[in-house]
PDB file of N, CA and C in Angstrom:
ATOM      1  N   UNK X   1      20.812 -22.486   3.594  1.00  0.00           N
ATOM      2  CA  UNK X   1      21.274 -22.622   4.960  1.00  0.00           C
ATOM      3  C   UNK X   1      20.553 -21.577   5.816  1.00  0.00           C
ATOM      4  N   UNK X   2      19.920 -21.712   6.907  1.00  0.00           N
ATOM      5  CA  UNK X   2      19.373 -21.251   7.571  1.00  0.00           C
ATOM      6  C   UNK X   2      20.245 -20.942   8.768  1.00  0.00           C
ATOM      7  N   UNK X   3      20.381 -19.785   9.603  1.00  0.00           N
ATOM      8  CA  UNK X   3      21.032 -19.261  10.854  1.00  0.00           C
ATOM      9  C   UNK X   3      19.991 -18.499  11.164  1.00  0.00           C
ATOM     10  N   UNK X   4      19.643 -18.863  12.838  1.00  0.00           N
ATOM     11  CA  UNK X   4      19.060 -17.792  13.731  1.00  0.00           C
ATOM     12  C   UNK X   4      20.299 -17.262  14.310  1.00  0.00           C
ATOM     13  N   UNK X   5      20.324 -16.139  14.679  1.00  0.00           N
ATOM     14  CA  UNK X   5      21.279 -15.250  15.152  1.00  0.00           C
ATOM     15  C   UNK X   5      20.477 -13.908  15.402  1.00  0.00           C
ATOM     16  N   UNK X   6      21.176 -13.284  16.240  1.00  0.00           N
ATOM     17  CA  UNK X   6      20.485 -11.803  16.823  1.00  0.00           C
ATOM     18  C   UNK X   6      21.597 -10.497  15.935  1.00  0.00           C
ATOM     19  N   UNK X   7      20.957  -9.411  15.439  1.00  0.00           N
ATOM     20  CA  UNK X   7      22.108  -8.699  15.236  1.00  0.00           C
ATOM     21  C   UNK X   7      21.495  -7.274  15.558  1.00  0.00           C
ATOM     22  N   UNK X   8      22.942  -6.672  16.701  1.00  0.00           N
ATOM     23  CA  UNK X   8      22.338  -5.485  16.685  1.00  0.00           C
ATOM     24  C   UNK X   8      22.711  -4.673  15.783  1.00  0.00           C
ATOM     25  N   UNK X   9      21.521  -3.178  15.575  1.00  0.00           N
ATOM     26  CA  UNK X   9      22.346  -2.135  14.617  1.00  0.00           C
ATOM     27  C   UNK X   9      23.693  -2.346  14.636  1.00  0.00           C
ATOM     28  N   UNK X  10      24.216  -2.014  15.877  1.00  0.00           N
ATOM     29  CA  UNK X  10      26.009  -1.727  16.289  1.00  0.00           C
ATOM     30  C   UNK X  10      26.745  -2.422  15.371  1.00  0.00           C
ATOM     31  N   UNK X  11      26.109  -3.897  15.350  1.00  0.00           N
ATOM     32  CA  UNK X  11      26.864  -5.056  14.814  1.00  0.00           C
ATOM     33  C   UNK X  11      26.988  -4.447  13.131  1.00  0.00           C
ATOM     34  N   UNK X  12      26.211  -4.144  12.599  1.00  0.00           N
ATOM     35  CA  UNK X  12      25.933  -3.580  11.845  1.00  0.00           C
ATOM     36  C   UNK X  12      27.173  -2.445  11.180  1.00  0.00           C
ATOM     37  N   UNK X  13      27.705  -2.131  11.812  1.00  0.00           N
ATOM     38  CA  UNK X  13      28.768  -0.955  11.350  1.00  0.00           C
ATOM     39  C   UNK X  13      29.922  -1.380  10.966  1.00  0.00           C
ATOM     40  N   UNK X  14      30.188  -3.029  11.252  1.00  0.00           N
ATOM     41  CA  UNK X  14      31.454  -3.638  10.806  1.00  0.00           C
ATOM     42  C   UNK X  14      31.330  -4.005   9.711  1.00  0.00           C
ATOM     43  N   UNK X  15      30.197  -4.265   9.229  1.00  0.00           N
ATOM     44  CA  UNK X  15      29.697  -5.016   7.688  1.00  0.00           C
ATOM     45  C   UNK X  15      29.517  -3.540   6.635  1.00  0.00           C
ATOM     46  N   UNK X  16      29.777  -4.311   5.613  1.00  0.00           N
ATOM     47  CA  UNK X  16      29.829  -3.075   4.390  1.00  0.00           C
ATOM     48  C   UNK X  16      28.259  -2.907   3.679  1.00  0.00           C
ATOM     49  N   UNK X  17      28.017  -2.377   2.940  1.00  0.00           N
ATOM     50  CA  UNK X  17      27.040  -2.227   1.895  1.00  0.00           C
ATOM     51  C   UNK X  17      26.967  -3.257   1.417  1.00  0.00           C
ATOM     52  N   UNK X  18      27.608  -3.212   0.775  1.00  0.00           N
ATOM     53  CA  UNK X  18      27.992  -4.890  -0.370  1.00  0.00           C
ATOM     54  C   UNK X  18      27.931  -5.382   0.289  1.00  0.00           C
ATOM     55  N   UNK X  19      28.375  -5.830   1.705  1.00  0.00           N
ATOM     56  CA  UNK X  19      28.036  -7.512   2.439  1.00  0.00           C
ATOM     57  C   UNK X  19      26.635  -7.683   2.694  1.00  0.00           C
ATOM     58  N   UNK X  20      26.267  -6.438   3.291  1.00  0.00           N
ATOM     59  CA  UNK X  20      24.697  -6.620   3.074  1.00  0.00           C
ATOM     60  C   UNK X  20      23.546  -6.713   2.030  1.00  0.00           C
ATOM     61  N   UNK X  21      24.239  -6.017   0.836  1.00  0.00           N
ATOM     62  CA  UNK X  21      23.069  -6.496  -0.325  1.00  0.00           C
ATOM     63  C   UNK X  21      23.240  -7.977  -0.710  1.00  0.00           C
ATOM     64  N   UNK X  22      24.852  -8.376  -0.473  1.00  0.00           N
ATOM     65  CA  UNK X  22      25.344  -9.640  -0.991  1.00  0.00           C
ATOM     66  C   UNK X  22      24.563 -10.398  -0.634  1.00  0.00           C
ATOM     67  N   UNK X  23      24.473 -10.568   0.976  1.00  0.00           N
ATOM     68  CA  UNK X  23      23.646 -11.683   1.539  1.00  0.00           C
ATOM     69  C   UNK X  23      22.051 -11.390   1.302  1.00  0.00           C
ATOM     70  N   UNK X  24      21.536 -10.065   1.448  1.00  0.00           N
ATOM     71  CA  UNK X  24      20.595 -10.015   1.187  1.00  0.00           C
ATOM     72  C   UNK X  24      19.863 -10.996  -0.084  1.00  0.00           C
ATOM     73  N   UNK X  25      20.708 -10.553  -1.309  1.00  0.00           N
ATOM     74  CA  UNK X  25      20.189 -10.900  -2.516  1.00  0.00           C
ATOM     75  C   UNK X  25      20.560 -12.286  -2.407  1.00  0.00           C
ATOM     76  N   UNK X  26      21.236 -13.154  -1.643  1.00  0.00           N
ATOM     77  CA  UNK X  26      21.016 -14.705  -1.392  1.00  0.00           C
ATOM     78  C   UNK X  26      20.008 -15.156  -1.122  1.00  0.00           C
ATOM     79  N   UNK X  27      18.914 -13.998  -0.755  1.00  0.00           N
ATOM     80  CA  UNK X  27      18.273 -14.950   0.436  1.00  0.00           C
ATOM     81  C   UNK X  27      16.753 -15.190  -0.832  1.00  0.00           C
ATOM     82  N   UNK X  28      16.030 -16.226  -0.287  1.00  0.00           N
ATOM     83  CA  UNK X  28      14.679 -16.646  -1.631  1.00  0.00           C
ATOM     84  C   UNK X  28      13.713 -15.303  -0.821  1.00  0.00           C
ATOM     85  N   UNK X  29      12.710 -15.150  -1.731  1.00  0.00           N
ATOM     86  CA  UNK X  29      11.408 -14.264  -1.558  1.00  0.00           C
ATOM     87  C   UNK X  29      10.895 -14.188   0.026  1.00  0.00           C
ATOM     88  N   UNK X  30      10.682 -15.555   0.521  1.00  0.00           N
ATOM     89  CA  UNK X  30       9.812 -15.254   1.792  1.00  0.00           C
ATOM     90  C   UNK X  30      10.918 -15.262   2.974  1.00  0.00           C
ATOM     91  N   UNK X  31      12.560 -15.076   2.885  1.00  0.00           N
ATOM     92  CA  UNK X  31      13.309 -14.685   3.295  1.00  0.00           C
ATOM     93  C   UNK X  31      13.218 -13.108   3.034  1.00  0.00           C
ATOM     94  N   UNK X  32      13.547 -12.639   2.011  1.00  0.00           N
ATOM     95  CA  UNK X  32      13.502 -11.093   2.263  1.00  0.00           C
ATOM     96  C   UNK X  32      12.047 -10.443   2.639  1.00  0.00           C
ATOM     97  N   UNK X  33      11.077 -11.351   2.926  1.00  0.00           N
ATOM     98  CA  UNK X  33       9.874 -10.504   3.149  1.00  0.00           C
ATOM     99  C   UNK X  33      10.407 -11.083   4.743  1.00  0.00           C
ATOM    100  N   UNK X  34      10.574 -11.813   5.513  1.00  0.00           N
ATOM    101  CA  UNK X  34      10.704 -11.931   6.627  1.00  0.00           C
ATOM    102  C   UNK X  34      11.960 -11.062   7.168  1.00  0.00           C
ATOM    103  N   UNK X  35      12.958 -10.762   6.242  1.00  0.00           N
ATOM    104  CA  UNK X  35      13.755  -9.665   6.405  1.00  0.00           C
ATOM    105  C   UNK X  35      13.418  -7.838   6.865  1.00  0.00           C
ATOM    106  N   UNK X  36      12.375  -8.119   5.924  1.00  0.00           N
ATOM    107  CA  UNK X  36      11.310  -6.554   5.865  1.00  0.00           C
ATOM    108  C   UNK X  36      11.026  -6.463   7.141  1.00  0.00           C
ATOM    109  N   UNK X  37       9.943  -7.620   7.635  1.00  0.00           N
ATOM    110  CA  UNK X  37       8.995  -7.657   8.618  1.00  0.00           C
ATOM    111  C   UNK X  37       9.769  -7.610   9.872  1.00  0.00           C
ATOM    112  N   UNK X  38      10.848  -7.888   9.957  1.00  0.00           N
ATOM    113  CA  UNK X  38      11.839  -7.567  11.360  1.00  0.00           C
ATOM    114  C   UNK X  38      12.536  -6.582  11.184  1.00  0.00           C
ATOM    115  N   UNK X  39      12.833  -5.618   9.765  1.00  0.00           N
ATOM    116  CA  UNK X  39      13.167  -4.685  10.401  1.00  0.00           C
ATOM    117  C   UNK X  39      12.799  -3.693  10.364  1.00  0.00           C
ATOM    118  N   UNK X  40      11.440  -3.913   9.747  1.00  0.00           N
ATOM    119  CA  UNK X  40      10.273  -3.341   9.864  1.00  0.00           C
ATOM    120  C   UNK X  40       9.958  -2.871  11.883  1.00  0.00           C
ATOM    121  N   UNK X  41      10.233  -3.537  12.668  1.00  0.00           N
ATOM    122  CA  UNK X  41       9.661  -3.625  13.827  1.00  0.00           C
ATOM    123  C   UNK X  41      10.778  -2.058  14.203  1.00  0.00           C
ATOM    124  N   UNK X  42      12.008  -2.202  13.669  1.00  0.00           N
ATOM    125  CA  UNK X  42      12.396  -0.579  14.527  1.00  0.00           C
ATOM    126  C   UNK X  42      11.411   0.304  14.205  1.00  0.00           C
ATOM    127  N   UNK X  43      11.398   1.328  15.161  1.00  0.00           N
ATOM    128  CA  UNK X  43      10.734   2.469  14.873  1.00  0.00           C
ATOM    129  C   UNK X  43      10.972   3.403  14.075  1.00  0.00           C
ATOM    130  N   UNK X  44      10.050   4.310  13.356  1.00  0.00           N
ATOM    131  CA  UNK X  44       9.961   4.551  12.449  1.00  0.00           C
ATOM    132  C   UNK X  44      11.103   6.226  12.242  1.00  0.00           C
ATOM    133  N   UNK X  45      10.572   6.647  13.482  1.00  0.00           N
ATOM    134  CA  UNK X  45      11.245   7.648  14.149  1.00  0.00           C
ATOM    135  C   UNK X  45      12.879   8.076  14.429  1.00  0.00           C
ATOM    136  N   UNK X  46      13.059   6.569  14.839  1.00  0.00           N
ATOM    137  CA  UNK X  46      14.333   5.602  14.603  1.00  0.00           C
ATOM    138  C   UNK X  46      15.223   5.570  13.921  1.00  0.00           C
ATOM    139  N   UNK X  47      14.302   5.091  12.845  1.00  0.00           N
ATOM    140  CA  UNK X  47      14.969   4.968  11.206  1.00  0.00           C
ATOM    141  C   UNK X  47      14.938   6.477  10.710  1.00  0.00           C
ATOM    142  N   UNK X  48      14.323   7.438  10.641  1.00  0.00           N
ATOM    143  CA  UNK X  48      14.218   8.862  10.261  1.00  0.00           C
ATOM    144  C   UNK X  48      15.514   9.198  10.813  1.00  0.00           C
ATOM    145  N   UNK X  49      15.880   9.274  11.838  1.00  0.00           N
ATOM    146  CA  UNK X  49      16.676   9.570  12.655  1.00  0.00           C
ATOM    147  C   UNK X  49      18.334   9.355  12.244  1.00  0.00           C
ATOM    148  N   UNK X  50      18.603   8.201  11.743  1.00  0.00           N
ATOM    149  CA  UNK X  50      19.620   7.210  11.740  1.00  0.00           C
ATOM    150  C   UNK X  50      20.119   7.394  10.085  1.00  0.00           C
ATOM    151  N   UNK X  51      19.171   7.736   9.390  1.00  0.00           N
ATOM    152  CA  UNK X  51      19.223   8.498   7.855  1.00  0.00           C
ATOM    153  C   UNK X  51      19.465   9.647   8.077  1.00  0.00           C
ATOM    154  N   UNK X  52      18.772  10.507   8.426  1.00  0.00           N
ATOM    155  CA  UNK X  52      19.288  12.028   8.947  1.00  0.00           C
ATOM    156  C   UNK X  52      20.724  12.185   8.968  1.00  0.00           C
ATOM    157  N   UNK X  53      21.336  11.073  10.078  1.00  0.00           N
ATOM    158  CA  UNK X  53      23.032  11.218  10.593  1.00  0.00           C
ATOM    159  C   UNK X  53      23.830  10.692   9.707  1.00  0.00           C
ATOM    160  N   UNK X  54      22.939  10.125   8.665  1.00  0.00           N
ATOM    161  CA  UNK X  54      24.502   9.474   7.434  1.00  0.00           C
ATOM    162  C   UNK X  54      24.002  10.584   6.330  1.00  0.00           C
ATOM    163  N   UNK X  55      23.561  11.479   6.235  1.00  0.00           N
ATOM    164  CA  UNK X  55      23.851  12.671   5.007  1.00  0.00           C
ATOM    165  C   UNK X  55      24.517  13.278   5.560  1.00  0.00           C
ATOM    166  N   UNK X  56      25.073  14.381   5.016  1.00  0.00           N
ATOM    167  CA  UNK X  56      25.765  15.963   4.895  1.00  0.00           C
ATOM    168  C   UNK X  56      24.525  16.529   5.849  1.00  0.00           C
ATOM    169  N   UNK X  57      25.692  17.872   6.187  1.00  0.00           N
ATOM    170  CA  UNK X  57      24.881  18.946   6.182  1.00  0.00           C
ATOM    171  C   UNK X  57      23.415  19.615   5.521  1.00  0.00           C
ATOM    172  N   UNK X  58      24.162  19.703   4.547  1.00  0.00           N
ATOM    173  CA  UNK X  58      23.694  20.394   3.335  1.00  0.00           C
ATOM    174  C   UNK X  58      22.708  19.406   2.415  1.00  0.00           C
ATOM    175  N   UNK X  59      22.513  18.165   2.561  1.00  0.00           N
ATOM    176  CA  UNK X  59      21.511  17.339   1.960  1.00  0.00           C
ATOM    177  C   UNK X  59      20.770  17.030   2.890  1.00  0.00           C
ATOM    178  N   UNK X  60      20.648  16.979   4.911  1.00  0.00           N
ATOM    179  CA  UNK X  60      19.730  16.569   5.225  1.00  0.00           C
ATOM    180  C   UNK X  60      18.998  18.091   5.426  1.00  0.00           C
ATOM    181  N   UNK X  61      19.535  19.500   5.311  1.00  0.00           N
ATOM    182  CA  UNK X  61      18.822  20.508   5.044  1.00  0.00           C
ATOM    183  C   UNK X  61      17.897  20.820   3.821  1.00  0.00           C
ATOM    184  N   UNK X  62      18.533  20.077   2.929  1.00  0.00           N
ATOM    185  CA  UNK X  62      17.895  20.380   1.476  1.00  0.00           C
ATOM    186  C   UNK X  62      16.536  19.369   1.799  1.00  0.00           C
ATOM    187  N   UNK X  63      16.656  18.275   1.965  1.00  0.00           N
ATOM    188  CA  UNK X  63      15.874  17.324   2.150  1.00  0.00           C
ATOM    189  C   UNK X  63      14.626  17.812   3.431  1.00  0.00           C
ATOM    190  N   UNK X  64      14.947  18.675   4.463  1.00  0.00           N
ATOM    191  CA  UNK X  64      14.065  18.663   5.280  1.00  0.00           C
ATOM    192  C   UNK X  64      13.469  20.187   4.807  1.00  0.00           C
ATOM    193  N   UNK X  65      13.739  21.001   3.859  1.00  0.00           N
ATOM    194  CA  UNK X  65      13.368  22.341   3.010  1.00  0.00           C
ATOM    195  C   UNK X  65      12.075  21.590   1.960  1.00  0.00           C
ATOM    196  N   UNK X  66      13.154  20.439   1.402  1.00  0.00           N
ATOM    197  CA  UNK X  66      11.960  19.736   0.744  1.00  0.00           C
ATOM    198  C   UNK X  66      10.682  19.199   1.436  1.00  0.00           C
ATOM    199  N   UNK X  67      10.521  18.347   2.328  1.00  0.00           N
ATOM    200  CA  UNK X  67       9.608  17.537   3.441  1.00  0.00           C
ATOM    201  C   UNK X  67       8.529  19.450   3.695  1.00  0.00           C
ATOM    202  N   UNK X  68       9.091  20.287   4.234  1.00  0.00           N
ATOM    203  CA  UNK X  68       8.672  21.404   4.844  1.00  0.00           C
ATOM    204  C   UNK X  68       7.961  21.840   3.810  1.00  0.00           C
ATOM    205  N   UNK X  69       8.066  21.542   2.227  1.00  0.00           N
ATOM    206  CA  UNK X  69       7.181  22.370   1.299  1.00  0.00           C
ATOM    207  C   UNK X  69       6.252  21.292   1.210  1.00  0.00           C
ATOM    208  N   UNK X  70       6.376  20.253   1.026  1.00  0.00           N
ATOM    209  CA  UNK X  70       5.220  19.379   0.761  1.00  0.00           C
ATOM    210  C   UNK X  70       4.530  19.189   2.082  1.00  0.00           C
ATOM    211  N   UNK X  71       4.717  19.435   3.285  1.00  0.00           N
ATOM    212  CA  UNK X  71       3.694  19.412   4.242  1.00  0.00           C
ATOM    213  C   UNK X  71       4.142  20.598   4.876  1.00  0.00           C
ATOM    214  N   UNK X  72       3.671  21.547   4.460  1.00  0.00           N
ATOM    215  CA  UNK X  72       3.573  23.285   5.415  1.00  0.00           C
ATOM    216  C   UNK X  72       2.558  23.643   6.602  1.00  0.00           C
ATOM    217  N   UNK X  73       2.138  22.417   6.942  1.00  0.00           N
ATOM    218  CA  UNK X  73       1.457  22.814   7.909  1.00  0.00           C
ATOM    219  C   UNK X  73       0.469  21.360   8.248  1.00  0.00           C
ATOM    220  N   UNK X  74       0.694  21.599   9.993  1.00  0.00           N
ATOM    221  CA  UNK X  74      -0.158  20.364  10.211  1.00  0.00           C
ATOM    222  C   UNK X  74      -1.330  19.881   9.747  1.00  0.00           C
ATOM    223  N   UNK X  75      -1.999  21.262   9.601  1.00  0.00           N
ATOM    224  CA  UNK X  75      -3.524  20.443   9.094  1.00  0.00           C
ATOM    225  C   UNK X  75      -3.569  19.419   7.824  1.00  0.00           C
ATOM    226  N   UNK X  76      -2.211  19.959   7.057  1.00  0.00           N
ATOM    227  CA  UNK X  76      -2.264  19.657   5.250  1.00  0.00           C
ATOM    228  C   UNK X  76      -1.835  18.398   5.488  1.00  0.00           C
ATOM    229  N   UNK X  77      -0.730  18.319   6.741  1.00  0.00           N
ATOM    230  CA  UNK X  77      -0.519  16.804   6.820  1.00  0.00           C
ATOM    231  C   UNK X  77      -1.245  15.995   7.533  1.00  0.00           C
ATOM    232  N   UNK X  78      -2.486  16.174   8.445  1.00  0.00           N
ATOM    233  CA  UNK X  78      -3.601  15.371   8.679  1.00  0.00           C
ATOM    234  C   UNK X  78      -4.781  15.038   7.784  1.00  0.00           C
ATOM    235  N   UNK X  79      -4.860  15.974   6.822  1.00  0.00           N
ATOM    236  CA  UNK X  79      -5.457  15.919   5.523  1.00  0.00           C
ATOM    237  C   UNK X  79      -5.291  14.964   4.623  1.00  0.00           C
ATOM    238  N   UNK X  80      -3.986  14.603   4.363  1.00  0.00           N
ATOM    239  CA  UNK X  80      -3.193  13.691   3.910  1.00  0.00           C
ATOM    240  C   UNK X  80      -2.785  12.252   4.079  1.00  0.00           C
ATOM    241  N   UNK X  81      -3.035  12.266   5.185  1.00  0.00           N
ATOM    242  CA  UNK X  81      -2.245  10.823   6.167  1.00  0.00           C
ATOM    243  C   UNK X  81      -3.429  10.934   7.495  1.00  0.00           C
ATOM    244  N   UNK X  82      -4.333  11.479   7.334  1.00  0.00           N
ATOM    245  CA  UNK X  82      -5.173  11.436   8.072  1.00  0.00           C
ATOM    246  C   UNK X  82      -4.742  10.569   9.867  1.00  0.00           C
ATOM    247  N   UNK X  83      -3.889  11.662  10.148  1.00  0.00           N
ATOM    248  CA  UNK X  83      -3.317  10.851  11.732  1.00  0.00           C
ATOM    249  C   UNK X  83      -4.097  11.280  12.769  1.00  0.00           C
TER     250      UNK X  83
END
């Protein structure tokens, strides 16, 4: 069964984990790659962002202690990812 429908994040906060892997894992292959590819389109910055606010304290510090040792400095991360 196919539904076009719009959903925002917001919409998003009424549905559980499980409702979303549920349906997810309904859907065939070039459904979840078309899944990717739209929500793929938020920004990336976005999504960094929006992960950040669902840890702790204390894990998005640990986590950004971690990020800070593996790239200590801009050059190492243009070196890298050549931006």
């Amino acid at each position: 069964m196919y539904v076009n429908a719009k959903i925002s994040t917001d919409d998003l906060e009424l549905v559980s984990l499980y409702e979303i892997i549920e349906l997810f894992n309904n859907l065939d292959n070039d459904q979840q790659e078309e899944f990717f590819r739209k929500v793929g389109r938020i920004s990336t910055k976005k999504r960094i962002k929006t992960l950040f606010k669902m840890l702790n304290n204390n894990e998005a510090v640990e986590l950004l202690n971690e990020l800070i040792s593996i790239f200590k400095s801009d050059k190492e991360w243009q070196r890298n990812y050549k931006v």
